[in-house]
Amino acid sequence: MSTADRGPLRLGTRRSLMAMTQSQQVADALTERTGHAVELVGVTTEGDVSKALLAQIGGTGVFVNALRDRLLAGEVDFAVHSLKDLPTGSADGIALAATPPRDDPRDALCGPCKLADLPRGARVGTGSPRRVAQLRAMRPDLDVVAIRGNADTRLRKVADGELDAVVLAHAGLRRIGRLDAVAEVFDPDQMLPAPGQGSLALECRADRADLRALLGTVDDPVTRACVTAERTVLAVLEGGCSAPVGTYAAEVEQELHLTAAVAAIDGGRQIRLSASGHPDDAERLGRDLAHRLLAQGADQLMGERD
Ligand SMILES: NCc1[nH]cc(CCC(=O)O)c1CC(=O)O
């Protein structure tokens, strides 16, 4: 039976507002391009129920594995993930069928004022070692507090006065309709985003050529090249989403520009390098840059924990 005979395509998604919103956007884009109806199937993942800090459980696919299990069992046709939550290694039997056009990849400060105007010793929440390291590099006086929970929960801690500010992904805030909370959007020169931040990933079973072609209609090759370069840096450095690794790639006039940094968690030292090349060589660009970072001591910096 071909895909067209099966009724609506079943899209597996996490149940959070952010996940549901981004999945519905993908569903609408697919229906517009292909005429296929798409229905959302909510799936609870380990990352949604575990209380552990992401820095401890992250990088191992806690937001992803349950969705992949549903794909392999044939219970859903494809899954939509935040690309930043995908482990860098490939998964048996699973294909990355599309990366739709990327949303804003930058991080945002949510609070009463810009970072420079926060009082000395202000309490700023984030669970990400990458954000911790870069925040401390800019403002060593801050009290950086480890938090987790969905974006709404984190914003509530600011509203309740428990924290002075939190750092969140601009893309996620836009998806949950909370750009009103943003006081400052960090330029990548100040804070390099996580590899793949702001991008989505559509996965399906590798043996479903029909689906891969159908999902490919929403793929954006520029996004694919950028996130390939970024994720290759992370893969070579063997870090997950919990590693203090920031990257940013952009394509300008058919040239791919990539910047990557590894930062000590105390903000004391950072190694930051850039390279450019052809978008078709995205993987090599990422690999070469990662090896240059390692040659300058990146692995030693990543190993330093406080
Ligand atoms: N790990 C949680 C997560 N996964 C993706 C996003 C944001 C949206 C995106 O990057 O696409 C977030 C929240 C955050 O970092 O603020």
Tab-separated table of C-alpha atoms and ligand atoms in Angstrom:
chain	number	residue	atom	x	y	z
A	1	MET	CA	0.000	0.000	0.000
A	2	SER	CA	1.394	3.416	-0.864
A	3	THR	CA	1.461	6.310	1.583
A	4	ALA	CA	-1.440	7.940	-0.226
A	5	ASP	CA	-3.809	5.040	0.597
A	6	ARG	CA	-3.257	4.997	4.351
A	7	GLY	CA	-5.270	7.946	5.530
A	8	PRO	CA	-3.654	10.768	7.502
A	9	LEU	CA	0.083	10.654	8.152
A	10	ARG	CA	0.724	10.097	11.860
A	11	LEU	CA	3.197	12.621	13.261
A	12	GLY	CA	4.818	11.635	16.568
A	13	THR	CA	5.585	14.586	18.847
A	14	ARG	CA	6.282	15.450	22.463
A	15	ARG	CA	3.269	16.937	24.206
A	16	SER	CA	4.670	20.270	25.441
A	17	LEU	CA	3.211	23.454	23.994
A	18	MET	CA	6.516	24.151	22.223
A	19	ALA	CA	6.634	20.688	20.668
A	20	MET	CA	2.963	20.703	19.680
A	21	THR	CA	3.288	24.144	18.080
A	22	GLN	CA	6.340	23.284	16.019
A	23	SER	CA	4.845	19.940	15.007
A	24	GLN	CA	1.618	21.613	13.870
A	25	GLN	CA	3.671	24.045	11.753
A	26	VAL	CA	5.378	21.108	10.073
A	27	ALA	CA	2.027	19.346	9.603
A	28	ASP	CA	0.548	22.433	7.936
A	29	ALA	CA	3.563	22.878	5.652
A	30	LEU	CA	3.401	19.218	4.585
A	31	THR	CA	-0.323	19.367	3.896
A	32	GLU	CA	0.169	22.513	1.851
A	33	ARG	CA	2.982	20.974	-0.221
A	34	THR	CA	1.651	17.436	-0.662
A	35	GLY	CA	-2.116	17.493	0.004
A	36	HIS	CA	-1.714	14.815	2.698
A	37	ALA	CA	-3.628	15.195	5.930
A	38	VAL	CA	-1.412	14.897	9.029
A	39	GLU	CA	-2.522	13.989	12.541
A	40	LEU	CA	-0.464	14.652	15.690
A	41	VAL	CA	0.208	11.760	18.089
A	42	GLY	CA	1.466	12.914	21.496
A	43	VAL	CA	4.254	10.813	23.037
A	44	THR	CA	5.765	11.211	26.509
A	45	THR	CA	9.564	10.937	26.594
A	46	GLU	CA	11.982	10.240	29.430
A	47	GLY	CA	13.077	13.893	29.349
A	48	ASP	CA	9.488	14.931	30.126
A	49	VAL	CA	9.238	12.838	33.286
A	50	SER	CA	12.789	12.752	34.697
A	51	LYS	CA	13.579	15.323	37.374
A	52	ALA	CA	17.328	15.072	36.802
A	53	LEU	CA	19.202	18.085	35.488
A	54	LEU	CA	19.697	17.977	31.737
A	55	ALA	CA	23.428	18.381	32.247
A	56	GLN	CA	23.327	14.942	33.876
A	57	ILE	CA	20.885	13.146	31.555
A	58	GLY	CA	21.366	15.216	28.383
A	59	GLY	CA	23.061	14.229	25.175
A	60	THR	CA	21.681	10.727	25.241
A	61	GLY	CA	18.415	11.287	23.438
A	62	VAL	CA	16.089	11.538	26.438
A	63	PHE	CA	13.643	13.672	24.423
A	64	VAL	CA	14.037	11.492	21.334
A	65	ASN	CA	14.221	7.768	22.144
A	66	ALA	CA	10.541	7.180	22.894
A	67	LEU	CA	9.605	8.811	19.572
A	68	ARG	CA	12.091	6.647	17.698
A	69	ASP	CA	10.633	3.537	19.357
A	70	ARG	CA	7.184	4.504	18.009
A	71	LEU	CA	8.668	4.956	14.535
A	72	LEU	CA	10.343	1.562	14.560
A	73	ALA	CA	7.144	-0.070	15.876
A	74	GLY	CA	5.203	1.508	12.986
A	75	GLU	CA	2.888	3.372	15.386
A	76	VAL	CA	3.721	6.744	13.858
A	77	ASP	CA	4.911	7.550	10.312
A	78	PHE	CA	7.360	10.282	11.227
A	79	ALA	CA	8.532	12.300	14.204
A	80	VAL	CA	9.335	15.995	14.642
A	81	HIS	CA	12.131	16.856	17.095
A	82	SER	CA	14.050	19.969	18.073
A	83	LEU	CA	17.268	19.215	16.216
A	84	LYS	CA	19.305	20.358	19.202
A	85	ASP	CA	17.874	17.456	21.235
A	86	LEU	CA	19.031	14.805	18.715
A	87	PRO	CA	22.191	12.887	19.653
A	88	THR	CA	24.863	13.395	16.974
A	89	GLY	CA	25.268	9.689	16.219
A	90	SER	CA	22.894	8.081	13.716
A	91	ALA	CA	20.240	5.638	14.968
A	92	ASP	CA	19.762	2.184	13.423
A	93	GLY	CA	16.847	2.072	11.004
A	94	ILE	CA	16.065	5.789	11.338
A	95	ALA	CA	16.575	8.437	8.650
A	96	LEU	CA	16.794	12.201	9.034
A	97	ALA	CA	14.304	12.942	6.261
A	98	ALA	CA	14.155	16.739	6.438
A	99	THR	CA	15.407	19.869	8.192
A	100	PRO	CA	12.839	22.621	7.510
A	101	PRO	CA	13.956	26.272	7.254
A	102	ARG	CA	15.614	27.265	10.495
A	103	ASP	CA	14.082	29.623	13.021
A	104	ASP	CA	16.181	32.237	14.872
A	105	PRO	CA	19.093	30.236	16.362
A	106	ARG	CA	20.072	32.788	19.022
A	107	ASP	CA	19.718	32.708	22.804
A	108	ALA	CA	17.652	35.311	24.620
A	109	LEU	CA	17.778	36.825	28.098
A	110	CYS	CA	14.366	37.018	29.756
A	111	GLY	CA	14.159	39.405	32.671
A	112	PRO	CA	13.709	43.054	33.633
A	113	CYS	CA	16.641	44.488	31.630
A	114	LYS	CA	19.648	43.697	29.464
A	115	LEU	CA	22.486	41.589	30.855
A	116	ALA	CA	24.787	44.580	31.369
A	117	ASP	CA	22.129	46.315	33.490
A	118	LEU	CA	21.470	43.421	35.903
A	119	PRO	CA	22.719	44.240	39.412
A	120	ARG	CA	25.897	42.631	40.740
A	121	GLY	CA	25.288	39.086	41.932
A	122	ALA	CA	21.930	38.800	40.136
A	123	ARG	CA	20.491	35.284	40.007
A	124	VAL	CA	20.301	34.012	36.422
A	125	GLY	CA	18.840	30.578	35.676
A	126	THR	CA	19.972	28.093	33.038
A	127	GLY	CA	20.677	24.370	33.063
A	128	SER	CA	23.053	24.401	30.112
A	129	PRO	CA	26.831	24.317	30.714
A	130	ARG	CA	27.279	26.140	27.404
A	131	ARG	CA	25.133	29.037	28.596
A	132	VAL	CA	26.649	28.959	32.087
A	133	ALA	CA	30.184	29.247	30.697
A	134	GLN	CA	29.363	32.067	28.305
A	135	LEU	CA	27.310	33.982	30.893
A	136	ARG	CA	30.161	33.779	33.386
A	137	ALA	CA	32.629	34.947	30.720
A	138	MET	CA	30.534	38.097	30.197
A	139	ARG	CA	29.500	38.677	33.835
A	140	PRO	CA	31.692	36.772	36.318
A	141	ASP	CA	29.800	38.352	39.237
A	142	LEU	CA	26.461	36.705	38.410
A	143	ASP	CA	24.985	33.916	40.523
A	144	VAL	CA	24.218	31.379	37.806
A	145	VAL	CA	21.580	28.941	39.050
A	146	ALA	CA	20.960	25.485	37.557
A	147	ILE	CA	17.302	25.032	36.582
A	148	ARG	CA	15.234	22.895	34.278
A	149	GLY	CA	11.623	22.414	33.293
A	150	ASN	CA	9.835	23.736	30.231
A	151	ALA	CA	10.189	27.329	29.107
A	152	ASP	CA	6.958	28.428	30.806
A	153	THR	CA	8.097	27.015	34.160
A	154	ARG	CA	11.409	28.857	33.839
A	155	LEU	CA	9.750	32.147	32.972
A	156	ARG	CA	7.484	31.767	35.993
A	157	LYS	CA	10.551	31.674	38.274
A	158	VAL	CA	11.388	35.179	37.043
A	159	ALA	CA	7.803	36.387	37.435
A	160	ASP	CA	7.729	34.944	40.981
A	161	GLY	CA	11.007	36.694	41.902
A	162	GLU	CA	12.836	33.420	42.559
A	163	LEU	CA	15.292	34.394	39.800
A	164	ASP	CA	16.259	37.751	38.285
A	165	ALA	CA	16.496	36.397	34.736
A	166	VAL	CA	16.691	33.210	32.651
A	167	VAL	CA	18.340	32.400	29.319
A	168	LEU	CA	16.205	30.545	26.761
A	169	ALA	CA	16.240	29.878	23.023
A	170	HIS	CA	14.566	32.653	21.025
A	171	ALA	CA	13.003	30.055	18.712
A	172	GLY	CA	11.304	28.256	21.572
A	173	LEU	CA	9.980	31.491	23.072
A	174	ARG	CA	8.513	32.459	19.736
A	175	ARG	CA	6.826	29.068	19.393
A	176	ILE	CA	5.102	29.372	22.778
A	177	GLY	CA	4.122	32.987	22.116
A	178	ARG	CA	6.374	34.456	24.830
A	179	LEU	CA	8.658	36.838	22.931
A	180	ASP	CA	7.186	39.512	25.234
A	181	ALA	CA	9.490	38.162	27.977
A	182	VAL	CA	12.692	38.838	25.983
A	183	ALA	CA	14.899	41.663	27.297
A	184	GLU	CA	17.910	40.984	25.067
A	185	VAL	CA	18.757	38.712	22.170
A	186	PHE	CA	22.404	37.671	22.346
A	187	ASP	CA	24.466	38.186	19.255
A	188	PRO	CA	26.427	35.006	18.395
A	189	ASP	CA	29.571	37.059	19.119
A	190	GLN	CA	28.453	37.237	22.768
A	191	MET	CA	26.851	33.836	23.131
A	192	LEU	CA	27.220	31.075	20.567
A	193	PRO	CA	24.036	28.975	20.310
A	194	ALA	CA	23.850	25.212	20.736
A	195	PRO	CA	24.520	23.183	17.586
A	196	GLY	CA	21.231	22.916	15.688
A	197	GLN	CA	19.388	25.386	17.922
A	198	GLY	CA	16.268	26.798	16.275
A	199	SER	CA	16.082	23.930	13.766
A	200	LEU	CA	13.689	21.023	13.554
A	201	ALA	CA	14.375	17.461	12.471
A	202	LEU	CA	11.899	15.165	10.707
A	203	GLU	CA	12.723	11.501	11.181
A	204	CYS	CA	11.135	8.401	9.677
A	205	ARG	CA	12.050	4.766	9.206
A	206	ALA	CA	15.006	4.437	6.850
A	207	ASP	CA	13.198	1.734	4.836
A	208	ARG	CA	10.253	4.021	3.956
A	209	ALA	CA	11.484	5.568	0.686
A	210	ASP	CA	7.958	6.854	-0.034
A	211	LEU	CA	7.878	8.817	3.225
A	212	ARG	CA	11.403	10.106	2.844
A	213	ALA	CA	10.468	11.635	-0.509
A	214	LEU	CA	7.268	13.098	0.877
A	215	LEU	CA	8.934	14.617	3.947
A	216	GLY	CA	11.766	15.888	1.754
A	217	THR	CA	9.336	18.438	0.288
A	218	VAL	CA	9.802	20.587	3.431
A	219	ASP	CA	13.593	20.192	3.591
A	220	ASP	CA	15.751	23.321	3.370
A	221	PRO	CA	19.236	22.583	1.966
A	222	VAL	CA	20.762	25.758	3.466
A	223	THR	CA	19.567	24.769	6.941
A	224	ARG	CA	20.818	21.237	6.329
A	225	ALA	CA	24.314	22.484	5.432
A	226	CYS	CA	24.472	24.803	8.473
A	227	VAL	CA	23.321	22.251	11.009
A	228	THR	CA	25.508	19.539	9.463
A	229	ALA	CA	28.585	21.705	10.005
A	230	GLU	CA	27.506	22.583	13.568
A	231	ARG	CA	26.627	19.049	14.597
A	232	THR	CA	29.824	17.639	13.122
A	233	VAL	CA	31.812	19.926	15.443
A	234	LEU	CA	29.874	18.529	18.403
A	235	ALA	CA	30.243	14.931	17.208
A	236	VAL	CA	34.021	15.197	16.835
A	237	LEU	CA	34.293	16.843	20.258
A	238	GLU	CA	32.155	13.967	21.568
A	239	GLY	CA	29.847	16.305	23.407
A	240	GLY	CA	26.071	16.065	23.711
A	241	CYS	CA	23.645	18.922	24.340
A	242	SER	CA	25.197	19.129	27.807
A	243	ALA	CA	28.676	20.019	26.519
A	244	PRO	CA	29.974	23.590	26.838
A	245	VAL	CA	30.189	23.826	23.031
A	246	GLY	CA	28.659	26.675	21.053
A	247	THR	CA	28.472	26.875	17.273
A	248	TYR	CA	26.988	29.099	14.642
A	249	ALA	CA	26.908	28.516	10.889
A	250	ALA	CA	25.354	30.715	8.230
A	251	GLU	CA	25.400	30.650	4.458
A	252	VAL	CA	26.230	33.929	2.743
A	253	GLU	CA	26.437	34.039	-1.057
A	254	GLN	CA	26.941	30.262	-1.320
A	255	GLU	CA	29.745	30.329	1.207
A	256	LEU	CA	29.275	28.518	4.519
A	257	HIS	CA	30.704	30.396	7.531
A	258	LEU	CA	31.168	28.423	10.733
A	259	THR	CA	32.227	29.596	14.198
A	260	ALA	CA	32.663	27.267	17.156
A	261	ALA	CA	33.777	27.740	20.740
A	262	VAL	CA	34.547	25.564	23.712
A	263	ALA	CA	34.391	27.306	27.060
A	264	ALA	CA	35.498	26.421	30.552
A	265	ILE	CA	32.438	26.155	32.791
A	266	ASP	CA	33.827	28.860	35.116
A	267	GLY	CA	33.931	31.266	32.160
A	268	GLY	CA	37.643	31.732	32.629
A	269	ARG	CA	38.918	30.572	29.296
A	270	GLN	CA	37.418	30.048	25.884
A	271	ILE	CA	38.765	28.730	22.597
A	272	ARG	CA	36.906	30.185	19.645
A	273	LEU	CA	37.659	29.579	15.959
A	274	SER	CA	36.037	30.230	12.576
A	275	ALA	CA	36.279	28.747	9.091
A	276	SER	CA	34.539	29.081	5.730
A	277	GLY	CA	33.958	26.719	2.841
A	278	HIS	CA	31.535	25.360	0.277
A	279	PRO	CA	28.139	24.239	1.674
A	280	ASP	CA	28.648	20.818	0.056
A	281	ASP	CA	31.675	20.373	2.316
A	282	ALA	CA	29.758	21.171	5.520
A	283	GLU	CA	30.819	17.983	7.246
A	284	ARG	CA	34.488	18.448	6.441
A	285	LEU	CA	34.300	22.090	7.518
A	286	GLY	CA	32.907	21.036	10.902
A	287	ARG	CA	35.398	18.202	11.309
A	288	ASP	CA	38.415	20.367	10.469
A	289	LEU	CA	37.301	23.111	12.840
A	290	ALA	CA	36.755	20.606	15.657
A	291	HIS	CA	40.255	19.187	15.130
A	292	ARG	CA	41.693	22.692	15.280
A	293	LEU	CA	39.810	23.249	18.573
A	294	LEU	CA	41.185	19.990	19.939
A	295	ALA	CA	44.707	20.942	18.853
A	296	GLN	CA	44.343	24.090	20.975
A	297	GLY	CA	43.241	22.165	24.078
A	298	ALA	CA	39.450	21.918	23.732
A	299	ASP	CA	39.202	18.501	25.377
A	300	GLN	CA	41.042	19.735	28.432
A	301	LEU	CA	38.715	22.753	28.743
A	302	MET	CA	35.601	20.584	28.395
A	303	GLY	CA	36.824	18.277	31.104
A	304	GLU	CA	37.101	21.095	33.647
A	305	ARG	CA	34.073	21.076	35.940
A	306	ASP	CA	33.442	23.052	39.038
B	1	LIG	N1	16.493	21.218	25.447
B	1	LIG	C1	15.258	21.911	25.430
B	1	LIG	C2	15.032	22.661	24.171
B	1	LIG	N2	15.121	22.052	22.979
B	1	LIG	C3	14.919	23.000	22.000
B	1	LIG	C4	14.676	24.205	22.642
B	1	LIG	C5	14.433	25.505	22.007
B	1	LIG	C6	13.991	25.498	20.585
B	1	LIG	C7	15.044	25.153	19.583
B	1	LIG	O1	16.250	25.279	19.812
B	1	LIG	O2	14.650	24.734	18.482
B	1	LIG	C8	14.730	24.006	24.019
B	1	LIG	C9	14.516	25.002	25.087
B	1	LIG	C10	15.586	26.060	25.209
B	1	LIG	O3	16.775	25.779	25.011
B	1	LIG	O4	15.256	27.200	25.542
